[in-house]
Amino acid sequence: MTARPKCTIHDHHYGWDNSLAPALEVESGETIEFEVVDSGGGQFTPASTSADVTALDFSKINPVTGPVYVHGAEPGDALQVEILEFRPSGFGWTAIIPGFGLLADEFSEPYLKLWNYTDTSAEFHHGIQVPVRPFPGTIGNAPAEAGHHSVVPPRAVGGNMDIRDLTAGSTLHLPVAVKGALFSVGDTHAAQGDGEVCGTAIESAMHITLRFTLKKAAKLRTPRFSTPGPVTAHIDQKGYQVTTGIGPDLYAAAQDATRNMIELMMAEYALSAQDAYLLCSVCADLRISEIVDAPNWLVGLYLPKSIFS
C-alpha cells in the first residue's frame, strides 16, 4: 500500500540553482506527492498541431517541481528516493523538434504526435499499441556549483537522466552536493525506449509520490538505483526486430542502428519516416552489444514486435 503523502507540492522552477528557496522542507522518512508539469511546460494541448512545435517557448521547457529541502542532508550524503506511485493525466505528446534528437540533421521539420492513453497502453494508430510504463525523466538534487544551470544534460547529482526503469517500486540513490539536498523532479513520461532517440518520449503531466530517506556519509559518486523484477517483461512476449550499427564511434553506431530501424519499419510496417522515428523513441531500446573488440563497437536497436497487432 502506498504511504500517505504529507502533502502535495505544486511549485516548479526552470533550471538547477542551489540558491533557490525551498518550496518545502521535510524530514528523512517522509512521503510527498509532486504535481509534475510535462516537459513542454503545458504548451501543447489536445488542439495542438505540428505548427505549434516551432512556436515553443524554450524558456518554459523542462520545468521541475521543487526544490525540497531535506533536514540533515549534507554534502557527501546520499538521498534515497523510493518511487511509490504515479497518477498519469492520460494525455501526452511526442515531437520532432528541429535541431534536437539523435538524427537531427535528417529530421529538420517539426512533427507532433498527440496521445490519449490508459493505465496500460497508448495507441499510436490502429494496430500499434505502445505499453504505458510511467517514470520521471528528470529527478535529482541541486548541483554544488553556484548559478543557474540547464536541466537538459544529466549530472552527477541526477537530473535529466531519462532512465525508463525508474518506475513505481524502484529505489534511487542520489549524491547530495549542497546542504538540504534541494531535490526536484519533473519531465514525467508515459513510455520511452532506452535512448529516447528523437529527443522526446510520451511526455505527460502526472502526479508522483516519493518517499525520502537520508543516508549519511554515503560518498556516492553518481546515482544508482534498484528495480523490482524484470525490466522488459511488459513487452518482450513476442520477441524483437533488431537493427545494428557498427564502427569506432558509439554515437555514430547508434545513429546507424536507428537509421536502419527506420528503414525497416517503413518497408515492413508501411510507416512514414517521421512515425518510425517517433516509435523508435517511445518504445525501442538502444543497447551496447560490444565495446571491447577494437577498433569497432556494436550497437543494437531492439523494437518489440508486441506493439504490432
mmCIF file of C-alpha atoms in Angstrom:
data_model
loop_
_atom_site.group_PDB
_atom_site.id
_atom_site.type_symbol
_atom_site.label_atom_id
_atom_site.label_comp_id
_atom_site.label_asym_id
_atom_site.label_seq_id
_atom_site.Cartn_x
_atom_site.Cartn_y
_atom_site.Cartn_z
ATOM 1 C CA MET A 1 0.000 0.000 0.000
ATOM 2 C CA THR A 2 1.323 3.447 -0.911
ATOM 3 C CA ALA A 3 2.324 5.556 2.082
ATOM 4 C CA ARG A 4 0.027 8.505 2.727
ATOM 5 C CA PRO A 5 1.797 11.656 1.500
ATOM 6 C CA LYS A 6 2.402 14.521 3.888
ATOM 7 C CA CYS A 7 1.207 16.967 1.233
ATOM 8 C CA THR A 8 1.212 17.694 -2.494
ATOM 9 C CA ILE A 9 3.800 20.131 -3.792
ATOM 10 C CA HIS A 10 2.921 22.222 -6.864
ATOM 11 C CA ASP A 11 5.789 24.737 -7.151
ATOM 12 C CA HIS A 12 8.064 24.329 -10.151
ATOM 13 C CA HIS A 13 11.184 26.035 -11.466
ATOM 14 C CA TYR A 14 13.351 26.108 -14.596
ATOM 15 C CA GLY A 15 16.981 25.021 -14.346
ATOM 16 C CA TRP A 16 19.109 23.962 -11.376
ATOM 17 C CA ASP A 17 20.150 26.669 -8.914
ATOM 18 C CA ASN A 18 21.240 25.955 -5.346
ATOM 19 C CA SER A 19 20.234 29.475 -4.277
ATOM 20 C CA LEU A 20 16.525 28.810 -4.868
ATOM 21 C CA ALA A 21 14.386 28.977 -1.754
ATOM 22 C CA PRO A 22 12.885 25.574 -0.848
ATOM 23 C CA ALA A 23 9.265 25.050 -1.757
ATOM 24 C CA LEU A 24 9.009 22.548 1.097
ATOM 25 C CA GLU A 25 11.111 21.243 3.991
ATOM 26 C CA VAL A 26 10.898 17.592 5.064
ATOM 27 C CA GLU A 27 12.442 15.141 7.491
ATOM 28 C CA SER A 28 14.060 11.864 6.488
ATOM 29 C CA GLY A 29 11.361 9.204 6.139
ATOM 30 C CA GLU A 30 8.609 11.490 4.891
ATOM 31 C CA THR A 31 6.438 10.861 1.821
ATOM 32 C CA ILE A 32 5.496 13.681 -0.566
ATOM 33 C CA GLU A 33 3.269 13.861 -3.654
ATOM 34 C CA PHE A 34 4.512 16.053 -6.525
ATOM 35 C CA GLU A 35 2.362 17.601 -9.243
ATOM 36 C CA VAL A 36 4.628 17.413 -12.306
ATOM 37 C CA VAL A 37 4.170 19.524 -15.433
ATOM 38 C CA ASP A 38 5.117 17.881 -18.746
ATOM 39 C CA SER A 39 8.473 18.755 -20.311
ATOM 40 C CA GLY A 40 6.817 21.273 -22.628
ATOM 41 C CA GLY A 41 5.567 23.268 -19.665
ATOM 42 C CA GLY A 42 1.963 22.676 -20.683
ATOM 43 C CA GLN A 43 2.395 24.398 -24.049
ATOM 44 C CA PHE A 44 0.814 21.516 -26.006
ATOM 45 C CA THR A 45 -2.925 20.812 -25.733
ATOM 46 C CA PRO A 46 -5.297 18.339 -27.452
ATOM 47 C CA ALA A 47 -5.805 21.022 -30.113
ATOM 48 C CA SER A 48 -2.086 21.473 -30.910
ATOM 49 C CA THR A 49 -0.595 20.731 -34.330
ATOM 50 C CA SER A 50 2.909 20.304 -35.737
ATOM 51 C CA ALA A 51 2.971 24.038 -36.444
ATOM 52 C CA ASP A 52 2.922 24.660 -32.692
ATOM 53 C CA VAL A 53 6.298 22.930 -32.306
ATOM 54 C CA THR A 54 8.029 25.901 -33.936
ATOM 55 C CA ALA A 55 6.227 28.282 -31.554
ATOM 56 C CA LEU A 56 7.583 26.601 -28.397
ATOM 57 C CA ASP A 57 8.846 28.998 -25.751
ATOM 58 C CA PHE A 58 12.106 27.261 -24.818
ATOM 59 C CA SER A 59 12.387 29.290 -21.598
ATOM 60 C CA LYS A 60 9.484 27.168 -20.322
ATOM 61 C CA ILE A 61 10.929 23.791 -21.328
ATOM 62 C CA ASN A 62 11.636 21.079 -18.726
ATOM 63 C CA PRO A 63 10.143 22.572 -15.562
ATOM 64 C CA VAL A 64 10.847 20.594 -12.395
ATOM 65 C CA THR A 65 8.762 20.549 -9.216
ATOM 66 C CA GLY A 66 10.567 21.573 -6.041
ATOM 67 C CA PRO A 67 13.039 22.176 -4.585
ATOM 68 C CA VAL A 68 12.592 20.116 -1.424
ATOM 69 C CA TYR A 69 14.950 20.722 1.494
ATOM 70 C CA VAL A 70 15.729 17.543 3.461
ATOM 71 C CA HIS A 71 16.726 18.295 7.041
ATOM 72 C CA GLY A 72 20.121 16.887 7.965
ATOM 73 C CA ALA A 73 21.329 16.392 4.379
ATOM 74 C CA GLU A 74 24.946 17.475 3.865
ATOM 75 C CA PRO A 75 27.461 17.146 1.011
ATOM 76 C CA GLY A 76 28.770 13.565 0.961
ATOM 77 C CA ASP A 77 25.429 12.100 1.999
ATOM 78 C CA ALA A 78 23.036 10.311 -0.314
ATOM 79 C CA LEU A 79 19.292 10.831 -0.672
ATOM 80 C CA GLN A 80 17.345 7.602 -1.073
ATOM 81 C CA VAL A 81 14.204 8.209 -3.135
ATOM 82 C CA GLU A 82 11.566 5.467 -3.221
ATOM 83 C CA ILE A 83 9.229 5.836 -6.204
ATOM 84 C CA LEU A 84 5.877 4.760 -4.825
ATOM 85 C CA GLU A 85 3.086 5.734 -7.206
ATOM 86 C CA PHE A 86 2.136 7.581 -10.411
ATOM 87 C CA ARG A 87 -1.197 9.179 -11.276
ATOM 88 C CA PRO A 88 -0.920 9.892 -15.014
ATOM 89 C CA SER A 89 -3.024 12.548 -16.727
ATOM 90 C CA GLY A 90 -3.932 10.364 -19.731
ATOM 91 C CA PHE A 91 -2.784 12.984 -22.254
ATOM 92 C CA GLY A 92 0.682 13.224 -23.765
ATOM 93 C CA TRP A 93 2.741 14.220 -26.780
ATOM 94 C CA THR A 94 5.839 13.223 -28.734
ATOM 95 C CA ALA A 95 7.567 15.634 -31.093
ATOM 96 C CA ILE A 96 10.372 16.037 -33.558
ATOM 97 C CA ILE A 97 11.888 19.366 -32.537
ATOM 98 C CA PRO A 98 14.172 20.865 -35.215
ATOM 99 C CA GLY A 99 17.817 20.766 -34.148
ATOM 100 C CA PHE A 100 17.197 18.151 -31.428
ATOM 101 C CA GLY A 101 17.483 14.357 -31.389
ATOM 102 C CA LEU A 102 19.870 11.624 -32.497
ATOM 103 C CA LEU A 103 19.114 12.222 -36.195
ATOM 104 C CA ALA A 104 18.543 15.974 -36.028
ATOM 105 C CA ASP A 105 20.278 16.626 -39.364
ATOM 106 C CA GLU A 106 17.929 14.223 -41.144
ATOM 107 C CA PHE A 107 14.663 15.240 -39.452
ATOM 108 C CA SER A 108 14.661 19.011 -39.684
ATOM 109 C CA GLU A 109 10.899 19.613 -39.959
ATOM 110 C CA PRO A 110 8.671 19.914 -36.863
ATOM 111 C CA TYR A 111 6.340 16.993 -36.235
ATOM 112 C CA LEU A 112 3.870 16.386 -33.399
ATOM 113 C CA LYS A 113 2.026 13.281 -32.253
ATOM 114 C CA LEU A 114 -0.679 13.655 -29.586
ATOM 115 C CA TRP A 115 -1.606 10.702 -27.381
ATOM 116 C CA ASN A 116 -4.532 9.693 -25.213
ATOM 117 C CA TYR A 117 -3.581 6.728 -23.087
ATOM 118 C CA THR A 118 -4.901 4.384 -20.413
ATOM 119 C CA ASP A 119 -3.113 2.866 -17.432
ATOM 120 C CA THR A 120 -1.760 0.124 -19.707
ATOM 121 C CA SER A 121 -1.425 1.313 -23.296
ATOM 122 C CA ALA A 122 -1.232 4.214 -25.727
ATOM 123 C CA GLU A 123 -2.498 3.815 -29.289
ATOM 124 C CA PHE A 124 -0.088 5.183 -31.901
ATOM 125 C CA HIS A 125 -2.619 4.456 -34.585
ATOM 126 C CA HIS A 126 -4.823 1.477 -35.427
ATOM 127 C CA GLY A 127 -2.840 -1.727 -34.985
ATOM 128 C CA ILE A 128 0.048 -0.212 -32.999
ATOM 129 C CA GLN A 129 -0.205 -0.114 -29.199
ATOM 130 C CA VAL A 130 2.662 1.154 -27.015
ATOM 131 C CA PRO A 131 2.759 -0.199 -23.437
ATOM 132 C CA VAL A 132 2.449 2.510 -20.772
ATOM 133 C CA ARG A 133 5.138 2.421 -18.084
ATOM 134 C CA PRO A 134 5.388 5.802 -16.283
ATOM 135 C CA PHE A 135 8.639 7.208 -14.927
ATOM 136 C CA PRO A 136 10.241 10.613 -14.245
ATOM 137 C CA GLY A 137 12.691 11.698 -16.929
ATOM 138 C CA THR A 138 14.242 14.308 -14.635
ATOM 139 C CA ILE A 139 14.949 13.599 -10.965
ATOM 140 C CA GLY A 140 17.834 14.937 -8.945
ATOM 141 C CA ASN A 141 19.429 17.223 -6.373
ATOM 142 C CA ALA A 142 20.868 20.700 -6.827
ATOM 143 C CA PRO A 143 24.498 20.855 -8.000
ATOM 144 C CA ALA A 144 27.270 22.331 -5.862
ATOM 145 C CA GLU A 145 28.229 24.940 -8.483
ATOM 146 C CA ALA A 146 26.671 28.357 -7.969
ATOM 147 C CA GLY A 147 24.376 29.960 -10.513
ATOM 148 C CA HIS A 148 21.726 28.793 -12.948
ATOM 149 C CA HIS A 149 22.327 25.513 -14.802
ATOM 150 C CA SER A 150 20.325 23.946 -17.629
ATOM 151 C CA VAL A 151 18.068 20.999 -16.846
ATOM 152 C CA VAL A 152 18.823 19.402 -20.235
ATOM 153 C CA PRO A 153 22.050 17.426 -19.522
ATOM 154 C CA PRO A 154 22.236 14.776 -16.765
ATOM 155 C CA ARG A 155 24.670 15.407 -13.904
ATOM 156 C CA ALA A 156 26.464 13.550 -11.122
ATOM 157 C CA VAL A 157 23.626 14.566 -8.786
ATOM 158 C CA GLY A 158 20.969 13.232 -11.191
ATOM 159 C CA GLY A 159 18.777 15.453 -13.316
ATOM 160 C CA ASN A 160 17.565 14.704 -16.835
ATOM 161 C CA MET A 161 18.716 11.073 -16.846
ATOM 162 C CA ASP A 162 15.734 9.641 -18.797
ATOM 163 C CA ILE A 163 16.139 6.214 -17.180
ATOM 164 C CA ARG A 164 12.969 4.447 -18.264
ATOM 165 C CA ASP A 165 13.328 1.799 -15.497
ATOM 166 C CA LEU A 166 12.727 4.296 -12.662
ATOM 167 C CA THR A 167 9.163 3.040 -12.432
ATOM 168 C CA ALA A 168 6.942 2.530 -9.386
ATOM 169 C CA GLY A 169 8.704 0.217 -6.960
ATOM 170 C CA SER A 170 12.192 1.450 -7.874
ATOM 171 C CA THR A 171 14.582 2.992 -5.361
ATOM 172 C CA LEU A 172 17.021 5.687 -6.463
ATOM 173 C CA HIS A 173 20.087 6.911 -4.558
ATOM 174 C CA LEU A 174 21.307 10.428 -5.395
ATOM 175 C CA PRO A 175 24.516 12.126 -4.250
ATOM 176 C CA VAL A 176 23.961 15.206 -2.060
ATOM 177 C CA ALA A 177 26.094 18.181 -3.102
ATOM 178 C CA VAL A 178 24.566 21.021 -1.038
ATOM 179 C CA LYS A 179 23.024 21.412 2.400
ATOM 180 C CA GLY A 180 19.444 20.148 2.368
ATOM 181 C CA ALA A 181 19.934 18.317 -0.980
ATOM 182 C CA LEU A 182 17.355 20.612 -2.687
ATOM 183 C CA PHE A 183 15.600 17.812 -4.566
ATOM 184 C CA SER A 184 13.353 18.353 -7.604
ATOM 185 C CA VAL A 185 11.516 16.092 -10.063
ATOM 186 C CA GLY A 186 9.867 16.598 -13.467
ATOM 187 C CA ASP A 187 9.626 15.530 -17.108
ATOM 188 C CA THR A 188 7.316 12.581 -16.453
ATOM 189 C CA HIS A 189 6.906 10.101 -19.316
ATOM 190 C CA ALA A 190 4.144 7.605 -20.032
ATOM 191 C CA ALA A 191 6.543 5.495 -22.136
ATOM 192 C CA GLN A 192 10.043 5.674 -23.577
ATOM 193 C CA GLY A 193 12.606 3.440 -25.223
ATOM 194 C CA ASP A 194 16.183 3.374 -23.958
ATOM 195 C CA GLY A 195 17.891 6.212 -25.803
ATOM 196 C CA GLU A 196 14.834 8.448 -26.420
ATOM 197 C CA VAL A 197 16.271 8.826 -29.912
ATOM 198 C CA CYS A 198 14.036 11.552 -31.358
ATOM 199 C CA GLY A 199 14.542 13.636 -28.208
ATOM 200 C CA THR A 200 11.083 13.172 -26.717
ATOM 201 C CA ALA A 201 9.144 10.287 -25.174
ATOM 202 C CA ILE A 202 5.399 10.250 -24.463
ATOM 203 C CA GLU A 203 5.682 13.477 -22.499
ATOM 204 C CA SER A 204 2.870 13.758 -19.987
ATOM 205 C CA ALA A 205 1.878 15.613 -16.825
ATOM 206 C CA MET A 206 1.461 13.371 -13.769
ATOM 207 C CA HIS A 207 1.337 13.210 -10.002
ATOM 208 C CA ILE A 208 4.174 11.176 -8.488
ATOM 209 C CA THR A 209 4.531 10.051 -4.862
ATOM 210 C CA LEU A 210 8.033 9.690 -3.407
ATOM 211 C CA ARG A 211 9.490 8.741 -0.012
ATOM 212 C CA PHE A 212 12.823 10.219 1.111
ATOM 213 C CA THR A 213 15.400 8.606 3.391
ATOM 214 C CA LEU A 214 18.731 10.217 4.203
ATOM 215 C CA LYS A 215 21.853 8.030 4.010
ATOM 216 C CA LYS A 216 24.689 9.699 5.906
ATOM 217 C CA ALA A 217 28.275 9.742 4.603
ATOM 218 C CA ALA A 218 27.388 7.518 1.645
ATOM 219 C CA LYS A 219 30.047 9.175 -0.558
ATOM 220 C CA LEU A 220 28.173 8.204 -3.702
ATOM 221 C CA ARG A 221 29.871 9.488 -6.863
ATOM 222 C CA THR A 222 26.924 9.122 -9.266
ATOM 223 C CA PRO A 223 23.297 7.953 -8.987
ATOM 224 C CA ARG A 224 22.437 4.290 -8.574
ATOM 225 C CA PHE A 225 19.089 2.526 -8.400
ATOM 226 C CA SER A 226 17.352 -0.812 -7.928
ATOM 227 C CA THR A 227 14.269 -2.055 -9.754
ATOM 228 C CA PRO A 228 11.550 -4.558 -8.845
ATOM 229 C CA GLY A 229 11.772 -7.572 -11.124
ATOM 230 C CA PRO A 230 12.200 -7.841 -14.925
ATOM 231 C CA VAL A 231 12.522 -4.584 -16.822
ATOM 232 C CA THR A 232 11.188 -5.759 -20.207
ATOM 233 C CA ALA A 233 8.565 -8.331 -19.244
ATOM 234 C CA HIS A 234 5.799 -5.899 -20.263
ATOM 235 C CA ILE A 235 6.795 -6.005 -23.954
ATOM 236 C CA ASP A 236 9.057 -8.953 -24.743
ATOM 237 C CA GLN A 237 6.460 -11.713 -25.184
ATOM 238 C CA LYS A 238 6.712 -11.763 -28.990
ATOM 239 C CA GLY A 239 10.393 -11.017 -29.424
ATOM 240 C CA TYR A 240 12.105 -8.159 -31.237
ATOM 241 C CA GLN A 241 13.190 -6.766 -34.551
ATOM 242 C CA VAL A 242 16.833 -5.689 -34.128
ATOM 243 C CA THR A 243 18.999 -3.492 -36.343
ATOM 244 C CA THR A 244 22.665 -2.737 -35.729
ATOM 245 C CA GLY A 245 25.270 -0.031 -36.142
ATOM 246 C CA ILE A 246 28.965 -0.907 -36.236
ATOM 247 C CA GLY A 247 32.041 1.334 -36.102
ATOM 248 C CA PRO A 248 34.668 3.044 -33.941
ATOM 249 C CA ASP A 249 32.245 5.716 -32.649
ATOM 250 C CA LEU A 250 29.388 4.644 -30.363
ATOM 251 C CA TYR A 251 27.302 7.730 -31.168
ATOM 252 C CA ALA A 252 27.610 7.165 -34.917
ATOM 253 C CA ALA A 253 26.860 3.466 -34.445
ATOM 254 C CA ALA A 254 23.695 4.364 -32.505
ATOM 255 C CA GLN A 255 22.690 6.681 -35.351
ATOM 256 C CA ASP A 256 23.232 3.902 -37.893
ATOM 257 C CA ALA A 257 21.202 1.394 -35.866
ATOM 258 C CA THR A 258 18.365 3.927 -35.685
ATOM 259 C CA ARG A 259 18.513 4.762 -39.396
ATOM 260 C CA ASN A 260 18.407 1.058 -40.218
ATOM 261 C CA MET A 261 15.375 0.532 -37.966
ATOM 262 C CA ILE A 262 13.521 3.433 -39.553
ATOM 263 C CA GLU A 263 14.118 1.908 -42.977
ATOM 264 C CA LEU A 264 12.924 -1.500 -41.735
ATOM 265 C CA MET A 265 9.739 -0.042 -40.240
ATOM 266 C CA MET A 266 8.970 1.912 -43.410
ATOM 267 C CA ALA A 267 9.395 -1.229 -45.526
ATOM 268 C CA GLU A 268 7.697 -3.814 -43.280
ATOM 269 C CA TYR A 269 5.028 -1.756 -41.496
ATOM 270 C CA ALA A 270 4.268 0.969 -44.091
ATOM 271 C CA LEU A 271 5.113 3.791 -41.687
ATOM 272 C CA SER A 272 6.327 7.242 -42.629
ATOM 273 C CA ALA A 273 9.910 8.085 -41.686
ATOM 274 C CA GLN A 274 8.637 10.540 -39.041
ATOM 275 C CA ASP A 275 6.301 8.000 -37.435
ATOM 276 C CA ALA A 276 9.022 5.341 -37.437
ATOM 277 C CA TYR A 277 11.441 7.769 -35.750
ATOM 278 C CA LEU A 278 8.864 8.627 -33.055
ATOM 279 C CA LEU A 279 8.114 4.955 -32.393
ATOM 280 C CA CYS A 280 11.829 4.229 -32.018
ATOM 281 C CA SER A 281 11.934 6.956 -29.383
ATOM 282 C CA VAL A 282 8.964 5.785 -27.317
ATOM 283 C CA CYS A 283 9.439 2.005 -27.330
ATOM 284 C CA ALA A 284 12.704 0.773 -28.948
ATOM 285 C CA ASP A 285 15.832 0.196 -26.868
ATOM 286 C CA LEU A 286 19.404 1.055 -27.831
ATOM 287 C CA ARG A 287 21.879 -1.444 -26.369
ATOM 288 C CA ILE A 288 25.651 -1.669 -26.468
ATOM 289 C CA SER A 289 26.285 -5.235 -27.556
ATOM 290 C CA GLU A 290 30.069 -4.996 -27.832
ATOM 291 C CA ILE A 291 32.624 -2.411 -26.717
ATOM 292 C CA VAL A 292 35.848 -4.422 -26.299
ATOM 293 C CA ASP A 293 36.748 -5.671 -29.786
ATOM 294 C CA ALA A 294 38.678 -2.683 -31.125
ATOM 295 C CA PRO A 295 38.552 -0.878 -33.396
ATOM 296 C CA ASN A 296 34.784 -1.338 -33.889
ATOM 297 C CA TRP A 297 31.932 -1.299 -31.377
ATOM 298 C CA LEU A 298 28.405 -2.640 -31.973
ATOM 299 C CA VAL A 299 25.097 -1.028 -31.011
ATOM 300 C CA GLY A 300 21.716 -2.705 -31.460
ATOM 301 C CA LEU A 301 18.248 -1.143 -31.548
ATOM 302 C CA TYR A 302 15.554 -3.507 -30.234
ATOM 303 C CA LEU A 303 11.989 -2.927 -31.434
ATOM 304 C CA PRO A 304 9.366 -5.060 -29.620
ATOM 305 C CA LYS A 305 7.126 -6.989 -32.013
ATOM 306 C CA SER A 306 4.359 -6.929 -29.403
ATOM 307 C CA ILE A 307 3.392 -3.338 -30.276
ATOM 308 C CA PHE A 308 2.015 -4.535 -33.620
ATOM 309 C CA SER A 309 -1.326 -6.343 -33.524
#
